[in-house]
Amino acid sequence: MEGPEGATSSAEGFLSVMALNDNKAGMEGLDRDKINMIILETSKGSRFYENELKKEQQVDQRIERMLQQKAHITEQQMRMAQAQVEKMGADLERGRDLGRVIVHVDMDAFYAAVEMRDCPELKEKPMAVGSMSMLSTSNYQARRFGVRAAMPGFIAKKLCPSLVIVPLNFHKYRAVSVKVREIFADYDPNFLPVSLDEAYLDISEHLEQRRGWPESMRTHPVHTESGEGKGTESQGELDSDGLSPILFEDSPIFSPRPQGMGDIAVFGICAEEAVREMRFRIEQRTTLTASAGIAPNMMLAKVCSDKNKPNGQYRIPAERQAVMDFIQDLPIRKVQGIGKVTEKMLRALGITTCSQLGQKGALLSLLFSEVSWHHFLHISLGLGCTRIKRDGKRKSMSTERTFAEISSVEEQYDLCRELCRDLSQDLQKEGLKGKTVTLKLKNVNFEVKTRGSTLSSVVSSEEEIFAAAKDLLKVEIDNASPHPLRLRLIGVQVSGFVNSDDKKPLQKSIISFLHSGRSQGAALQGAPVPKDAPANRVVPPKPLQLMALEQADASHTVTQDPRTSLAKQEGVPRILSWPKEEGQQSFFEKARTLRLQQQTRQGDPQERGDTLTSAQSEPQPSTSRRPEEFFTCPVCFQEQKSNDLGSFNRHVDECLSGVSTGHCDTDTDGSPETGTGVGDEESCSLDRWMQTKAASALAEVDARTGSKACQKALGKNSIKQPMASGVHTLNGLGLKATGNGNIGTHIHFPFDFVKGNSGKDTNERVADHLGHIIENNTERKAQGRMLGSTSCTMTCPVCNMQQDTSDLALFNRHVDICLNQGVLLEFGGGTVSHNFNVTSGTKVKGKPENAPKPSSKNKRHMSPPHAILRNPKSLAPETPLRSSSGDA
DNA sequence: GGGGGAAGGATTC
DNA sequence: TCACGGAATCCTTCCCCC
């Protein structure tokens, strides 16, 4: 097959994607066959080469599919598509804007030029900037050997043994860039920098003003070799002698010298003169040359700047015909956004020039996505952005590192942490926090995987990022087990930044949550706040336990490739084990930190983000309450009529500590040892945690409906498992108020319960409370009403009934129904029956009619009970994960 | 069918 | 002699959920 690039014709079987890309200034007329042969000899057999081969085969398959699709296109479809494309073309034509003067300026061989300027002897030699691994750019002498950017140094050395490779020095390039940008700003204060050496400018306004300028304002002193004529522009700026580094004395286009070459240079008022002046000033100030393109839009300007490179410029007049003439034979690869893959696909359709993109517009509209063919249509008409938008909002920040193979788990974690540290510092420098952490891994075969985790609150600290990244890494390590992960790159990215205005956690603080319970709870539940509710009686919108379920899900769900996700295969969890991490904050340390944050926020209504009245938002004195207040103990759920908050807190403490001593009418016979087993500091798997959450939900419902079983607690078994991060802590406490309209259980928490003066902080209390509820379930277990255990017994964690099915989908459905059933009954003030069993011998499709339909959010968050029941063995999916090298 | 999230790909410098 | 980057963005595809 004739490859898309001529080189493949002689180097049979050589990868087109690996062949020399000579789409760069200074690389015309090279002996591509010879160069490609050298590249092939150097690369063949390497892992990199093998991976490239795989990638190319994928592209070929993609093309094959596309051609098959093309073969099935009917004439009718083509006619319709043609009409559509023509209509759109006409619309675009009507909107064509030729009124702007857009300039794209690109420094010539920037890094190399800076190095040559600073080390003149390099001017005579082929040189490149970078390392033996990778080159960033090369000078024009090196380009004649086929040495170019993005080529590994060792291959470049094969092509040009005398090549001098200079290491990168960004500090220097940045300094030069600053000077150049100062000049850009004189022509367009809102110019758009693309990189250190490139920018787009809209000089329309400048030209307007320039028309009225006297010649003196367009006159610049010329710096000569002896330094004469050095004006303010260049004073102290030049680092070496001479007008120019003479990098491009054989430049095909010699820029017309400005008038009056001598001590001064005078420039005219037109666009070309203005741009020539700009380039002149750049050269004067930095002794480096720039090339520029002038056109009515950014797309064309970019192409133009390459037209007369180096040290040249090119302008397309602002006339439709001139634009169309320029586009006519322009190779598609010259256009920004069309890379080697797109080029190859289009070539397979017989498209190599921009005008052909227009001629085959109908076909393209049938084979490519809307975004793509719209883009192609724009190109074919020579259209592009005419307004330069400087929208500098960063969307992600990442750091990655390539290294010699690392197979040791410890080293991998260490490196991961190091990257998180670096990233955290960078994020904090820019004051950014994001909620999505993505881990990137490249194995020794150059296969790339990315795995992401979206948290429910934004993160920026090393610990927070690492907590998420480590979990993601652990999954991959576990998946590869018993074989080691053989990595050559690890990267960490944070994205999903929030605006500076709402950088606060996505979830509410416990204080605001409790405050808002009264005002928001009703709205969330779709039910009015009881009229007789005391002013400060807080009615959370839903039970903490169920929110804990949601939160645990939201924060711990580690997403897998949906295409390989085993979630679609029944019985497979998408949850992770939860390793204890050395040096990480304990649950209660995190909780204490959280409390401090909450207390800080307390006085700030903005931070609370709720709709409290000013009276409600007033922080309540911690040791007193109004006479009409009464509290309900969150442990025994009995109203306490004490006037004294201290007494109330003592009651709660007693309730909490007395659960094993008969306080709160509890039974003391339960066995802590057979409980949920979360009291130790050992690693705690997430599914186990989920179980405790599910158990909490159950216990809570029971508590409200007066079940005696719920009055049981086992003092030692409170929740004390380590948390992986602050996010987990927050979520573990389930403190997010979400819009679940299903839940109506009321837990009465006086403000001072959370502020506490009984020696426990808020989170300890709540955690203890949850632990208490969990423990209640332990007793159930002891009573023979078996709760689903880690052994994946098919016992509903809500109703505790053994489900007589092995169908996990069915079983999960049951759990959903069960959860909602309880909620519904509770909401209606009835009692909960745990006796229905939708799975016993009867396959029930869908939910019962009386079951409330969960909102999408709720439904998603309801998933943990499903996860609980899936086979822990399946934690390591057997299905291979998709990699970029592609087995999708 | 559409929206949104996740993972991977393409592209650029 | 061994040896193929780092960062950012947008697009595509797939899946889940409504």
Coordinates of N, CA and C in Angstrom, one line a residue, chain A residues 724-862:
Chain A
A724 N -8.7 6.8 54.8 CA -7.6 7.1 53.8 C -7.4 8.6 53.6
S725 N -8.4 9.4 53.9 CA -8.2 10.8 53.7 C -9.3 11.5 54.4
G726 N -9.1 12.8 54.4 CA -10.2 13.7 55.0 C -11.5 13.5 54.3
V727 N -11.4 13.3 53.0 CA -12.6 13.2 52.2 C -13.3 11.9 52.7
H728 N -12.6 10.9 52.9 CA -13.2 9.7 53.4 C -13.8 9.9 54.8
T729 N -13.1 10.7 55.6 CA -13.7 10.9 56.9 C -15.0 11.6 56.8
L730 N -15.0 12.7 56.0 CA -16.3 13.4 55.8 C -17.3 12.5 55.4
N731 N -17.0 11.7 54.4 CA -18.0 10.8 53.8 C -18.4 9.7 54.7
G732 N -17.4 9.3 55.4 CA -17.7 8.2 56.4 C -18.7 8.6 57.4
L733 N -18.7 9.9 57.7 CA -19.7 10.4 58.6 C -21.0 10.7 57.9
G734 N -20.9 10.7 56.6 CA -22.2 10.9 55.9 C -22.8 12.3 56.2
L735 N -22.0 13.3 56.0 CA -22.5 14.6 56.4 C -22.9 15.5 55.2
K736 N -23.2 14.8 54.1 CA -23.6 15.6 53.0 C -25.1 15.6 52.9
A737 N -25.6 16.8 52.8 CA -27.1 16.9 52.6 C -27.4 16.8 51.1
T738 N -28.1 15.8 50.7 CA -28.4 15.6 49.3 C -29.9 15.6 49.1
G739 N -30.3 15.8 47.9 CA -31.7 15.9 47.7 C -32.4 14.6 47.5
N740 N -32.4 13.8 48.5 CA -33.1 12.6 48.4 C -34.5 12.8 49.1
G741 N -35.5 12.7 48.3 CA -36.8 12.9 48.8 C -37.4 11.8 49.5
N742 N -36.7 10.7 49.6 CA -37.3 9.5 50.1 C -37.3 9.4 51.6
I743 N -36.3 10.0 52.2 CA -36.0 9.7 53.6 C -36.6 10.7 54.5
G744 N -37.2 10.1 55.5 CA -38.0 11.0 56.4 C -37.6 10.8 57.9
T745 N -36.7 10.0 58.2 CA -36.3 9.7 59.5 C -35.7 10.9 60.2
H746 N -36.1 11.2 61.4 CA -35.6 12.4 62.1 C -34.7 12.0 63.2
I747 N -33.6 12.6 63.1 CA -32.6 12.4 64.2 C -32.5 13.8 64.9
H748 N -32.7 13.8 66.1 CA -32.7 15.2 66.8 C -31.3 15.4 67.4
F749 N -30.6 16.2 66.8 CA -29.3 16.6 67.3 C -29.3 18.0 67.7
P750 N -29.2 18.3 69.0 CA -29.1 19.7 69.4 C -27.7 20.2 68.9
F751 N -27.7 21.5 68.7 CA -26.4 22.1 68.2 C -25.3 21.7 69.1
D752 N -25.5 21.7 70.4 CA -24.4 21.5 71.3 C -24.0 20.1 71.3
F753 N -24.8 19.3 70.8 CA -24.3 17.9 70.7 C -23.1 17.8 69.8
V754 N -23.2 18.6 68.7 CA -22.1 18.5 67.8 C -20.9 19.4 68.2
K755 N -21.2 20.4 69.0 CA -20.1 21.2 69.5 C -19.5 20.6 70.7
G756 N -20.4 20.0 71.4 CA -20.0 19.1 72.5 C -19.2 19.7 73.6
N757 N -19.5 19.3 74.8 CA -18.6 19.7 75.9 C -18.4 18.4 76.8
S758 N -18.6 17.3 76.3 CA -18.5 16.1 77.1 C -17.3 15.4 76.8
G759 N -16.3 16.0 76.3 CA -15.0 15.4 76.1 C -14.9 14.7 74.7
K760 N -15.9 14.7 74.0 CA -15.8 14.0 72.7 C -16.0 15.1 71.6
D761 N -15.3 15.0 70.6 CA -15.6 16.0 69.5 C -16.8 15.5 68.7
T762 N -17.2 16.4 67.8 CA -18.3 16.1 67.0 C -18.3 14.8 66.3
N763 N -17.1 14.6 65.7 CA -17.1 13.5 64.8 C -17.0 12.2 65.6
E764 N -16.3 12.3 66.7 CA -16.3 11.1 67.6 C -17.7 10.7 68.0
R765 N -18.4 11.8 68.3 CA -19.8 11.5 68.8 C -20.6 10.9 67.7
V766 N -20.5 11.5 66.5 CA -21.3 10.9 65.4 C -20.8 9.6 65.0
A767 N -19.5 9.4 65.0 CA -18.9 8.1 64.6 C -19.3 7.1 65.7
D768 N -19.3 7.5 66.9 CA -19.7 6.6 68.0 C -21.1 6.2 67.8
H769 N -21.9 7.2 67.4 CA -23.3 7.0 67.3 C -23.5 5.9 66.2
L770 N -22.8 6.2 65.1 CA -23.0 5.2 64.0 C -22.5 3.8 64.4
G771 N -21.4 3.9 65.2 CA -20.8 2.6 65.6 C -21.8 1.9 66.5
H772 N -22.5 2.7 67.3 CA -23.5 2.1 68.2 C -24.6 1.4 67.4
I773 N -25.0 2.1 66.3 CA -26.0 1.5 65.5 C -25.5 0.2 64.8
I774 N -24.3 0.3 64.4 CA -23.7 -0.9 63.7 C -23.7 -2.0 64.7
E775 N -23.4 -1.7 65.9 CA -23.3 -2.7 66.9 C -24.6 -3.4 67.2
N776 N -25.7 -2.6 67.0 CA -27.0 -3.1 67.1 C -27.2 -4.3 66.2
N777 N -26.6 -4.1 65.0 CA -26.7 -5.2 64.1 C -25.9 -6.4 64.5
T778 N -24.9 -6.2 65.2 CA -24.1 -7.3 65.6 C -25.0 -8.2 66.5
E779 N -25.8 -7.5 67.3 CA -26.6 -8.3 68.1 C -27.7 -9.0 67.3
R780 N -28.2 -8.4 66.3 CA -29.1 -9.1 65.4 C -28.4 -10.4 65.0
K781 N -27.2 -10.3 64.6 CA -26.5 -11.4 64.1 C -26.4 -12.5 65.2
A782 N -26.1 -12.0 66.4 CA -26.0 -12.9 67.5 C -27.4 -13.6 67.8
Q783 N -28.4 -12.8 67.4 CA -29.7 -13.4 67.6 C -30.1 -14.4 66.5
G784 N -29.2 -14.5 65.6 CA -29.5 -15.5 64.6 C -30.2 -15.0 63.4
R785 N -30.4 -13.7 63.4 CA -31.0 -13.0 62.2 C -29.8 -12.6 61.4
M786 N -29.3 -13.5 60.6 CA -28.0 -13.3 60.0 C -27.9 -12.0 59.1
L787 N -26.9 -11.3 59.4 CA -26.7 -10.1 58.5 C -25.7 -10.6 57.5
G788 N -25.8 -10.0 56.3 CA -24.8 -10.4 55.3 C -23.4 -10.1 55.8
S789 N -22.6 -11.1 55.6 CA -21.2 -10.9 56.1 C -20.2 -10.9 55.0
T790 N -19.0 -10.8 55.3 CA -18.0 -10.7 54.3 C -17.9 -11.9 53.4
S791 N -18.5 -12.9 53.9 CA -18.5 -14.2 53.1 C -19.5 -14.1 52.0
C792 N -20.2 -13.0 51.8 CA -21.1 -12.8 50.7 C -22.3 -13.7 50.8
T793 N -22.7 -14.0 52.0 CA -24.0 -14.7 52.2 C -25.1 -13.9 51.6
M794 N -26.0 -14.5 51.0 CA -27.0 -13.7 50.3 C -28.1 -13.3 51.3
T795 N -27.7 -12.5 52.2 CA -28.7 -12.0 53.2 C -28.8 -10.5 53.1
C796 N -30.0 -10.1 53.0 CA -30.3 -8.7 52.8 C -29.8 -7.9 54.0
P797 N -29.0 -6.9 53.8 CA -28.4 -6.2 54.9 C -29.5 -5.2 55.5
V798 N -30.6 -5.1 54.8 CA -31.6 -4.2 55.3 C -32.6 -4.9 56.1
C799 N -33.2 -6.0 55.5 CA -34.2 -6.7 56.2 C -33.7 -7.9 56.9
N800 N -32.4 -8.2 56.7 CA -31.8 -9.3 57.3 C -32.3 -10.7 56.9
M801 N -33.1 -10.7 55.9 CA -33.7 -12.0 55.5 C -32.8 -12.6 54.5
Q802 N -32.6 -13.9 54.7 CA -31.9 -14.7 53.8 C -32.6 -14.7 52.4
Q803 N -31.9 -14.4 51.4 CA -32.6 -14.3 50.1 C -32.2 -15.6 49.3
D804 N -33.3 -16.2 48.9 CA -33.1 -17.5 48.3 C -32.9 -17.4 46.8
T805 N -31.7 -16.8 46.5 CA -31.4 -16.7 45.1 C -29.9 -16.5 45.0
S806 N -29.4 -16.9 43.9 CA -28.0 -16.7 43.6 C -27.8 -15.6 42.5
D807 N -28.9 -15.1 42.1 CA -28.9 -14.1 41.1 C -28.6 -12.7 41.8
L808 N -27.4 -12.2 41.6 CA -27.1 -11.0 42.3 C -27.8 -9.8 41.8
A809 N -28.2 -9.8 40.6 CA -28.9 -8.7 40.1 C -30.3 -8.6 40.8
L810 N -30.8 -9.8 40.9 CA -32.1 -9.9 41.6 C -32.0 -9.5 43.0
F811 N -30.9 -10.0 43.6 CA -30.7 -9.7 45.0 C -30.5 -8.2 45.2
N812 N -29.7 -7.7 44.4 CA -29.5 -6.2 44.5 C -30.8 -5.4 44.4
R813 N -31.6 -5.9 43.5 CA -32.9 -5.2 43.3 C -33.7 -5.3 44.6
H814 N -33.6 -6.5 45.2 CA -34.3 -6.6 46.5 C -33.8 -5.6 47.5
V815 N -32.5 -5.5 47.6 CA -31.9 -4.5 48.5 C -32.4 -3.1 48.3
D816 N -32.4 -2.8 47.0 CA -33.0 -1.4 46.7 C -34.4 -1.3 47.2
I817 N -35.1 -2.3 46.9 CA -36.6 -2.2 47.3 C -36.7 -2.1 48.8
C818 N -35.9 -3.0 49.4 CA -35.9 -3.1 50.8 C -35.6 -1.7 51.5
L819 N -34.6 -1.1 51.0 CA -34.2 0.2 51.5 C -35.3 1.2 51.3
N820 N -35.8 1.2 50.2 CA -36.9 2.2 49.9 C -38.2 1.9 50.6
Q821 N -38.4 0.6 50.8 CA -39.6 0.2 51.5 C -39.6 0.7 52.9
G822 N -38.5 0.5 53.5 CA -38.3 0.9 54.9 C -38.5 2.4 55.0
V823 N -37.9 3.1 54.1 CA -38.0 4.5 54.1 C -39.4 5.0 53.9
L824 N -40.0 4.4 53.0 CA -41.4 4.8 52.7 C -42.3 4.6 53.9
L825 N -42.1 3.5 54.5 CA -43.0 3.2 55.6 C -42.7 4.2 56.8
E826 N -41.4 4.4 56.9 CA -41.0 5.3 57.9 C -41.5 6.7 57.7
F827 N -41.4 7.1 56.4 CA -41.9 8.4 56.0 C -43.3 8.6 56.3
G828 N -44.1 7.5 56.1 CA -45.5 7.6 56.4 C -45.9 7.3 57.8
G829 N -44.9 7.2 58.6 CA -45.1 7.0 60.0 C -45.5 5.6 60.5
G830 N -45.4 4.7 59.5 CA -45.7 3.3 59.9 C -44.5 2.6 60.5
T831 N -44.7 1.3 60.6 CA -43.6 0.5 61.1 C -43.0 -0.2 59.9
V832 N -41.9 -0.7 60.1 CA -41.2 -1.4 59.0 C -41.4 -2.8 59.1
S833 N -41.8 -3.4 58.1 CA -41.9 -4.8 58.0 C -40.7 -5.4 57.3
H834 N -40.0 -6.3 57.9 CA -38.9 -6.9 57.3 C -39.2 -8.3 56.7
N835 N -40.4 -8.4 56.5 CA -40.9 -9.8 56.2 C -41.0 -10.0 54.7
F836 N -41.0 -9.0 53.9 CA -41.2 -9.3 52.5 C -39.9 -9.7 51.9
N837 N -40.0 -10.7 51.1 CA -38.9 -11.2 50.4 C -39.2 -11.4 49.0
V838 N -38.6 -10.5 48.2 CA -39.0 -10.5 46.8 C -38.2 -11.6 46.0
T839 N -37.3 -12.2 46.6 CA -36.5 -13.1 45.8 C -36.7 -14.6 46.1
S840 N -37.5 -14.8 47.1 CA -37.6 -16.2 47.4 C -38.5 -16.9 46.4
G841 N -37.8 -17.5 45.5 CA -38.4 -18.3 44.5 C -39.2 -17.5 43.5
T842 N -39.3 -16.3 43.7 CA -40.1 -15.5 42.7 C -39.2 -14.4 42.2
K843 N -39.1 -14.4 40.9 CA -38.3 -13.4 40.3 C -39.2 -12.2 40.1
V844 N -38.8 -11.1 40.7 CA -39.6 -9.9 40.6 C -38.9 -8.9 39.7
K845 N -39.5 -8.6 38.7 CA -38.9 -7.6 37.8 C -39.3 -6.2 38.1
G846 N -38.3 -5.4 38.2 CA -38.6 -4.0 38.6 C -39.0 -3.8 40.0
K847 N -39.3 -2.6 40.3 CA -39.6 -2.3 41.7 C -41.1 -2.4 41.9
P848 N -41.5 -2.7 43.2 CA -42.9 -2.7 43.5 C -43.5 -1.3 43.2
E849 N -44.8 -1.3 42.9 CA -45.4 0.0 42.5 C -45.3 1.0 43.6
N850 N -45.3 0.5 44.8 CA -45.4 1.5 45.9 C -44.0 1.9 46.3
A851 N -43.0 1.4 45.7 CA -41.7 1.8 46.1 C -41.4 3.1 45.4
P852 N -40.9 4.1 46.2 CA -40.6 5.4 45.6 C -39.5 5.2 44.6
K853 N -39.6 6.0 43.6 CA -38.6 6.0 42.6 C -37.4 6.9 43.0
P854 N -36.3 6.3 43.1 CA -35.2 7.1 43.6 C -34.8 8.1 42.5
S855 N -34.3 9.2 42.9 CA -33.8 10.1 42.0 C -32.5 9.5 41.4
S856 N -32.0 10.1 40.4 CA -30.8 9.6 39.8 C -29.7 9.6 40.8
K857 N -29.6 10.7 41.5 CA -28.5 10.8 42.4 C -28.6 9.8 43.5
N858 N -29.8 9.7 44.0 CA -30.1 8.7 45.0 C -29.8 7.3 44.6
K859 N -30.2 7.0 43.4 CA -30.1 5.7 42.9 C -28.6 5.4 42.8
R860 N -27.9 6.3 42.3 CA -26.4 6.0 42.2 C -25.8 5.8 43.6
H861 N -26.3 6.6 44.5 CA -25.7 6.4 45.8 C -26.2 5.2 46.6
M862 N -27.2 4.7 46.1 CA -27.7 3.5 46.7 C -26.9 2.3 46.4

